[in-house]
Amino acid sequence: MADTYTLHVAGLTRELPLCPVNESLDIAAFIMFSDVELTEACANALAEKCPDCDVIITAECKGIPLAYEMARVMHRPYVVARKSEKLYMKNAVSVSVKSITTAAVQTLYLGGDEREMLSGKRVLIVDDVISTGESVAALIELIKAAGGNLVGTAAVLAEGDAAKRDDIIFLEELPLFFHSAK
């Protein structure tokens, strides 16, 4: 089996390293950090496919550069659901999530100011990759708790079975790499 996967997305090509999840599954690591060209190209292509919104939301970490760039392109504010509760967060709400790329259950938080930004607004979820959908489900719970209205869920890549979903917008499919136990 190859050590990389060749991805073609938004008119660009990248070699993604394969990383083991367990003894029979590898995933291709799609990391937008530090790749400004890729982030801008994907944000532009994805923004063209998305419904109109008032606010963009993403979960803290790898989706932040994409959410920022889409917010800039679409002239909309964005909110980041944080992975820890910060001192400045008043009246925070939280939801637990278990993602394929993290070893443990995580909790996402929205403070009162972020909740106010979402309240009564049309909200678009943006992420780099949707795989199991657990992070998306957690963000949907946070949007509901804040009184926002979900208008769409978008990602650069839909991994594995996520590519079969009709409730997400994505640019390309990202396969899972199954193999015999080592």
PDB file of N, CA, C and O in Angstrom, residues 1 20 22-26 177-182:
ATOM      1  N   MET A   1       0.842  -1.181   0.000  1.00  0.00           N
ATOM      2  CA  MET A   1       0.000   0.000   0.000  1.00  0.00           C
ATOM      3  C   MET A   1       0.884   1.240   0.000  1.00  0.00           C
ATOM      4  O   MET A   1       1.911   1.289   0.668  1.00  0.00           O
ATOM      5  N   PRO A  20      -2.322   5.699  10.361  1.00  0.00           N
ATOM      6  CA  PRO A  20      -3.123   4.605  10.918  1.00  0.00           C
ATOM      7  C   PRO A  20      -4.098   5.092  11.995  1.00  0.00           C
ATOM      8  O   PRO A  20      -3.718   5.856  12.880  1.00  0.00           O
ATOM      9  N   ASN A  22      -6.285   2.499  13.264  1.00  0.00           N
ATOM     10  CA  ASN A  22      -6.169   1.250  14.016  1.00  0.00           C
ATOM     11  C   ASN A  22      -5.463   0.238  13.110  1.00  0.00           C
ATOM     12  O   ASN A  22      -4.965   0.615  12.051  1.00  0.00           O
ATOM     13  N   GLU A  23      -5.432  -1.027  13.506  1.00  0.00           N
ATOM     14  CA  GLU A  23      -4.645  -2.002  12.743  1.00  0.00           C
ATOM     15  C   GLU A  23      -5.225  -2.346  11.375  1.00  0.00           C
ATOM     16  O   GLU A  23      -4.531  -2.925  10.544  1.00  0.00           O
ATOM     17  N   SER A  24      -6.462  -1.936  11.090  1.00  0.00           N
ATOM     18  CA  SER A  24      -7.032  -2.249   9.778  1.00  0.00           C
ATOM     19  C   SER A  24      -7.511  -1.021   9.001  1.00  0.00           C
ATOM     20  O   SER A  24      -8.057  -1.161   7.919  1.00  0.00           O
ATOM     21  N   LEU A  25      -7.282   0.173   9.529  1.00  0.00           N
ATOM     22  CA  LEU A  25      -7.768   1.381   8.857  1.00  0.00           C
ATOM     23  C   LEU A  25      -6.728   2.494   8.905  1.00  0.00           C
ATOM     24  O   LEU A  25      -6.183   2.794   9.965  1.00  0.00           O
ATOM     25  N   ASP A  26      -6.481   3.083   7.744  1.00  0.00           N
ATOM     26  CA  ASP A  26      -5.672   4.293   7.630  1.00  0.00           C
ATOM     27  C   ASP A  26      -6.567   5.397   7.075  1.00  0.00           C
ATOM     28  O   ASP A  26      -7.521   5.119   6.338  1.00  0.00           O
ATOM     29  N   PHE A 177      -8.927   3.937   3.898  1.00  0.00           N
ATOM     30  CA  PHE A 177      -7.992   2.941   3.402  1.00  0.00           C
ATOM     31  C   PHE A 177      -7.977   1.739   4.357  1.00  0.00           C
ATOM     32  O   PHE A 177      -7.314   1.765   5.389  1.00  0.00           O
ATOM     33  N   PHE A 178      -8.769   0.717   3.984  1.00  0.00           N
ATOM     34  CA  PHE A 178      -8.862  -0.494   4.782  1.00  0.00           C
ATOM     35  C   PHE A 178      -7.812  -1.489   4.308  1.00  0.00           C
ATOM     36  O   PHE A 178      -7.512  -1.586   3.111  1.00  0.00           O
ATOM     37  N   HIS A 179      -7.273  -2.265   5.252  1.00  0.00           N
ATOM     38  CA  HIS A 179      -6.281  -3.284   4.915  1.00  0.00           C
ATOM     39  C   HIS A 179      -6.350  -4.387   5.954  1.00  0.00           C
ATOM     40  O   HIS A 179      -6.973  -4.243   7.007  1.00  0.00           O
ATOM     41  N   SER A 180      -5.709  -5.489   5.661  1.00  0.00           N
ATOM     42  CA  SER A 180      -5.668  -6.601   6.619  1.00  0.00           C
ATOM     43  C   SER A 180      -4.859  -6.184   7.834  1.00  0.00           C
ATOM     44  O   SER A 180      -3.905  -5.408   7.730  1.00  0.00           O
ATOM     45  N   ALA A 181      -5.217  -6.710   8.980  1.00  0.00           N
ATOM     46  CA  ALA A 181      -4.496  -6.396  10.214  1.00  0.00           C
ATOM     47  C   ALA A 181      -3.028  -6.731  10.027  1.00  0.00           C
ATOM     48  O   ALA A 181      -2.670  -7.736   9.415  1.00  0.00           O
ATOM     49  N   LYS A 182      -2.179  -5.885  10.573  1.00  0.00           N
ATOM     50  CA  LYS A 182      -0.729  -6.047  10.412  1.00  0.00           C
ATOM     51  C   LYS A 182      -0.174  -7.037  11.403  1.00  0.00           C
ATOM     52  O   LYS A 182      -0.618  -7.235  12.444  1.00  0.00           O
TER      53      LYS A 182
END
